[in-house]
PDB file of C-alpha atoms in Angstrom:
ATOM      1  CA  MET G   1      66.829  36.800  76.600  1.00 48.00           C
ATOM      2  CA  ILE G   2      64.143  39.552  76.237  1.00 53.00           C
ATOM      3  CA  VAL G   3      64.169  42.185  79.058  1.00 61.00           C
ATOM      4  CA  ASN G   4      61.168  44.414  79.661  1.00 67.00           C
ATOM      5  CA  PRO G   5      62.254  47.961  80.006  1.00 70.00           C
ATOM      6  CA  LEU G   6      59.532  48.558  82.546  1.00 71.00           C
ATOM      7  CA  SER G   7      61.240  45.816  84.841  1.00 72.00           C
ATOM      8  CA  LYS G   8      64.317  47.859  85.050  1.00 74.00           C
ATOM      9  CA  TRP G   9      62.335  50.964  86.034  1.00 79.00           C
ATOM     10  CA  SER G  10      60.449  49.040  88.744  1.00 77.00           C
ATOM     11  CA  PHE G  11      63.716  47.437  89.949  1.00 76.00           C
ATOM     12  CA  ALA G  12      65.134  50.992  90.270  1.00 80.00           C
ATOM     13  CA  LEU G  13      62.120  52.343  91.989  1.00 80.00           C
ATOM     14  CA  GLY G  14      62.143  49.417  94.493  1.00 78.00           C
ATOM     15  CA  PHE G  15      65.765  50.096  95.222  1.00 82.00           C
ATOM     16  CA  LEU G  16      65.070  53.806  95.645  1.00 85.00           C
ATOM     17  CA  LEU G  17      62.123  53.241  98.020  1.00 81.00           C
ATOM     18  CA  LEU G  18      64.401  50.903 100.077  1.00 81.00           C
ATOM     19  CA  LEU G  19      67.092  53.562 100.304  1.00 84.00           C
ATOM     20  CA  VAL G  20      64.489  56.103 101.372  1.00 83.00           C
ATOM     21  CA  LEU G  21      63.259  53.602 104.118  1.00 79.00           C
ATOM     22  CA  LEU G  22      66.808  53.234 105.213  1.00 79.00           C
ATOM     23  CA  GLY G  23      67.185  56.967 105.452  1.00 82.00           C
ATOM     24  CA  LEU G  24      63.956  57.338 107.366  1.00 78.00           C
ATOM     25  CA  SER G  25      65.011  54.581 109.907  1.00 75.00           C
ATOM     26  CA  THR G  26      68.231  56.353 110.716  1.00 78.00           C
ATOM     27  CA  TRP G  27      66.478  59.781 111.001  1.00 83.00           C
ATOM     28  CA  GLU G  28      63.667  58.457 113.189  1.00 79.00           C
ATOM     29  CA  PRO G  29      65.049  55.378 115.111  1.00 78.00           C
ATOM     30  CA  ASN G  30      61.901  55.016 117.288  1.00 83.00           C
ATOM     31  CA  PRO G  31      58.786  55.356 115.092  1.00 81.00           C
ATOM     32  CA  THR G  32      55.330  55.580 116.365  1.00 84.00           C
ATOM     33  CA  PRO G  33      52.884  52.578 115.639  1.00 83.00           C
ATOM     34  CA  ALA G  34      51.269  54.616 112.958  1.00 84.00           C
ATOM     35  CA  GLN G  35      54.690  55.305 111.294  1.00 81.00           C
ATOM     36  CA  ARG G  36      55.525  51.611 111.585  1.00 82.00           C
ATOM     37  CA  GLN G  37      52.399  50.734 109.742  1.00 83.00           C
ATOM     38  CA  VAL G  38      53.202  53.241 106.905  1.00 82.00           C
ATOM     39  CA  TRP G  39      56.791  51.988 106.682  1.00 81.00           C
ATOM     40  CA  GLN G  40      55.553  48.374 106.512  1.00 84.00           C
ATOM     41  CA  VAL G  41      53.296  49.144 103.529  1.00 84.00           C
ATOM     42  CA  ILE G  42      56.062  51.117 101.677  1.00 83.00           C
ATOM     43  CA  LEU G  43      58.537  48.336 102.354  1.00 83.00           C
ATOM     44  CA  ALA G  44      55.988  45.681 100.871  1.00 86.00           C
ATOM     45  CA  VAL G  45      55.454  47.814  97.775  1.00 85.00           C
ATOM     46  CA  ALA G  46      59.263  48.592  97.426  1.00 84.00           C
ATOM     47  CA  ALA G  47      60.011  44.746  97.842  1.00 84.00           C
ATOM     48  CA  ALA G  48      57.390  44.004  95.184  1.00 85.00           C
ATOM     49  CA  ALA G  49      58.889  46.514  92.824  1.00 83.00           C
ATOM     50  CA  PHE G  50      62.361  45.289  93.455  1.00 80.00           C
ATOM     51  CA  ALA G  51      61.275  41.707  92.833  1.00 82.00           C
ATOM     52  CA  ASN G  52      59.400  42.614  89.703  1.00 79.00           C
ATOM     53  CA  GLY G  53      62.815  43.269  88.132  1.00 75.00           C
ATOM     54  CA  ILE G  54      64.036  39.723  88.899  1.00 75.00           C
ATOM     55  CA  GLU G  55      63.084  36.841  86.539  1.00 73.00           C
ATOM     56  CA  GLY G  56      61.323  33.936  87.991  1.00 74.00           C
ATOM     57  CA  LEU G  57      57.938  32.968  89.674  1.00 78.00           C
ATOM     58  CA  LEU G  58      56.934  32.861  93.234  1.00 79.00           C
ATOM     59  CA  GLU G  59      53.579  31.378  94.447  1.00 82.00           C
ATOM     60  CA  VAL G  60      52.325  32.252  97.916  1.00 82.00           C
ATOM     61  CA  ASN G  61      49.410  30.532  99.670  1.00 84.00           C
ATOM     62  CA  PHE G  62      48.718  32.311 102.981  1.00 80.00           C
ATOM     63  CA  ASN G  63      45.915  31.060 105.191  1.00 83.00           C
ATOM     64  CA  ALA G  64      45.113  32.413 108.708  1.00 79.00           C
ATOM     65  CA  PRO G  65      41.671  31.165 109.670  1.00 82.00           C
ATOM     66  CA  LYS G  66      42.011  32.774 113.203  1.00 83.00           C
ATOM     67  CA  LEU G  67      42.316  36.081 111.462  1.00 76.00           C
ATOM     68  CA  GLY G  68      39.925  35.301 108.725  1.00 81.00           C
ATOM     69  CA  VAL G  69      42.504  35.808 105.971  1.00 79.00           C
ATOM     70  CA  ALA G  70      43.151  33.725 103.029  1.00 83.00           C
ATOM     71  CA  ILE G  71      45.575  35.107 100.243  1.00 83.00           C
ATOM     72  CA  ARG G  72      46.945  33.541  97.239  1.00 85.00           C
ATOM     73  CA  ALA G  73      49.404  35.510  95.096  1.00 84.00           C
ATOM     74  CA  ILE G  74      51.889  34.965  92.393  1.00 83.00           C
ATOM     75  CA  GLY G  75      55.000  36.927  91.483  1.00 83.00           C
ATOM     76  CA  ALA G  76      55.812  40.371  92.758  1.00 82.00           C
ATOM     77  CA  ILE G  77      52.533  40.610  94.706  1.00 83.00           C
ATOM     78  CA  GLY G  78      53.494  37.428  96.470  1.00 84.00           C
ATOM     79  CA  VAL G  79      56.719  39.019  97.591  1.00 84.00           C
ATOM     80  CA  ALA G  80      54.644  42.013  98.854  1.00 86.00           C
ATOM     81  CA  VAL G  81      52.449  39.551 100.869  1.00 84.00           C
ATOM     82  CA  ILE G  82      55.530  37.867 102.475  1.00 84.00           C
ATOM     83  CA  VAL G  83      57.039  41.181 103.418  1.00 84.00           C
ATOM     84  CA  TYR G  84      53.884  42.776 104.746  1.00 85.00           C
ATOM     85  CA  PHE G  85      52.887  39.833 106.978  1.00 82.00           C
ATOM     86  CA  PHE G  86      56.392  38.610 107.915  1.00 79.00           C
ATOM     87  CA  VAL G  87      58.448  41.563 108.756  1.00 68.00           C
ATOM     88  CA  PRO G  88      60.692  40.366 111.597  1.00 64.00           C
ATOM     89  CA  ALA G  89      61.830  43.877 112.502  1.00 62.00           C
ATOM     90  CA  PHE G  90      58.162  44.750 113.424  1.00 55.00           C
ATOM     91  CA  ALA G  91      57.406  41.474 115.119  1.00 52.00           C
TER      92      ALA G  91
END
Protein backbone atom coordinates (compact mmCIF):
# COMPACT_ATOMS: atom_id res chain seq x y z
CA MET A 1 0.00 0.00 0.00
CA ILE A 2 1.37 3.39 -1.03
CA VAL A 3 0.47 6.23 1.32
CA ASN A 4 0.70 9.80 0.14
CA PRO A 5 2.50 11.89 2.81
CA LEU A 6 0.21 14.84 2.06
CA SER A 7 -2.82 12.78 3.05
CA LYS A 8 -1.33 12.37 6.53
CA TRP A 9 -0.92 16.15 6.81
CA SER A 10 -4.45 16.84 5.60
CA PHE A 11 -5.78 14.24 8.06
CA ALA A 12 -3.85 15.99 10.86
CA LEU A 13 -5.05 19.43 9.71
CA GLY A 14 -8.67 18.25 9.65
CA PHE A 15 -8.31 16.80 13.12
CA LEU A 16 -6.73 20.03 14.38
CA LEU A 17 -9.50 22.17 12.88
CA LEU A 18 -12.11 19.92 14.47
CA LEU A 19 -10.41 20.36 17.84
CA VAL A 20 -10.35 24.14 17.35
CA LEU A 21 -14.09 24.12 16.58
CA LEU A 22 -14.72 22.00 19.65
CA GLY A 23 -12.84 24.57 21.73
CA LEU A 24 -14.74 27.44 20.13
CA SER A 25 -18.07 25.78 20.80
CA THR A 26 -17.27 25.38 24.49
CA TRP A 27 -15.92 28.93 24.72
CA GLU A 28 -18.90 30.49 22.88
CA PRO A 29 -21.95 28.25 23.51
CA ASN A 30 -24.46 30.64 21.87
CA PRO A 31 -22.96 31.88 18.60
CA THR A 32 -24.49 34.59 16.46
CA PRO A 33 -25.83 33.61 13.01
CA ALA A 34 -22.69 35.02 11.38
CA GLN A 35 -20.48 32.94 13.68
CA ARG A 36 -22.55 29.85 12.89
CA GLN A 37 -22.01 30.41 9.18
CA VAL A 38 -18.25 30.74 9.64
CA TRP A 39 -18.14 27.65 11.86
CA GLN A 40 -20.17 25.70 9.31
CA VAL A 41 -17.68 26.57 6.55
CA ILE A 42 -14.71 25.69 8.77
CA LEU A 43 -16.39 22.43 9.76
CA ALA A 44 -16.94 21.50 6.10
CA VAL A 45 -13.29 22.24 5.26
CA ALA A 46 -12.09 20.31 8.31
CA ALA A 47 -14.25 17.32 7.42
CA ALA A 48 -12.94 17.38 3.84
CA ALA A 49 -9.33 17.55 5.04
CA PHE A 50 -10.01 14.73 7.50
CA ALA A 51 -11.67 12.63 4.77
CA ASN A 52 -8.78 13.23 2.39
CA GLY A 53 -6.61 11.11 4.67
CA ILE A 54 -9.03 8.17 4.44
CA GLU A 55 -8.86 5.83 1.47
CA GLY A 56 -11.94 5.30 -0.62
CA LEU A 57 -14.25 7.17 -2.94
CA LEU A 58 -17.50 8.96 -2.23
CA GLU A 59 -19.76 10.35 -4.92
CA VAL A 60 -22.39 12.95 -4.04
CA ASN A 61 -25.18 14.16 -6.32
CA PHE A 62 -27.09 16.99 -4.65
CA ASN A 63 -30.01 18.56 -6.48
CA ALA A 64 -32.26 21.20 -4.94
CA PRO A 65 -34.38 22.73 -7.72
CA LYS A 66 -36.29 24.97 -5.30
CA LEU A 67 -32.99 26.56 -4.27
CA GLY A 68 -31.59 26.49 -7.79
CA VAL A 69 -28.65 24.36 -6.67
CA ALA A 70 -27.22 21.25 -8.32
CA ILE A 71 -23.89 19.90 -7.10
CA ARG A 72 -21.94 16.83 -8.12
CA ALA A 73 -18.81 16.12 -6.11
CA ILE A 74 -16.42 13.23 -5.63
CA GLY A 75 -14.09 12.40 -2.76
CA ALA A 76 -13.22 14.87 -0.03
CA ILE A 77 -15.17 17.67 -1.70
CA GLY A 78 -18.22 15.39 -1.53
CA VAL A 79 -17.72 15.15 2.21
CA ALA A 80 -17.51 18.95 2.41
CA VAL A 81 -20.81 19.24 0.49
CA ILE A 82 -22.55 16.78 2.83
CA VAL A 83 -21.27 18.50 5.97
CA TYR A 84 -22.01 22.02 4.70
CA PHE A 85 -25.58 21.33 3.62
CA PHE A 86 -26.58 18.73 6.24
CA VAL A 87 -25.22 19.84 9.59
CA PRO A 88 -27.88 18.69 12.06
CA ALA A 89 -26.63 20.95 14.86
CA PHE A 90 -27.42 24.04 12.80
CA ALA A 91 -30.78 22.84 11.48
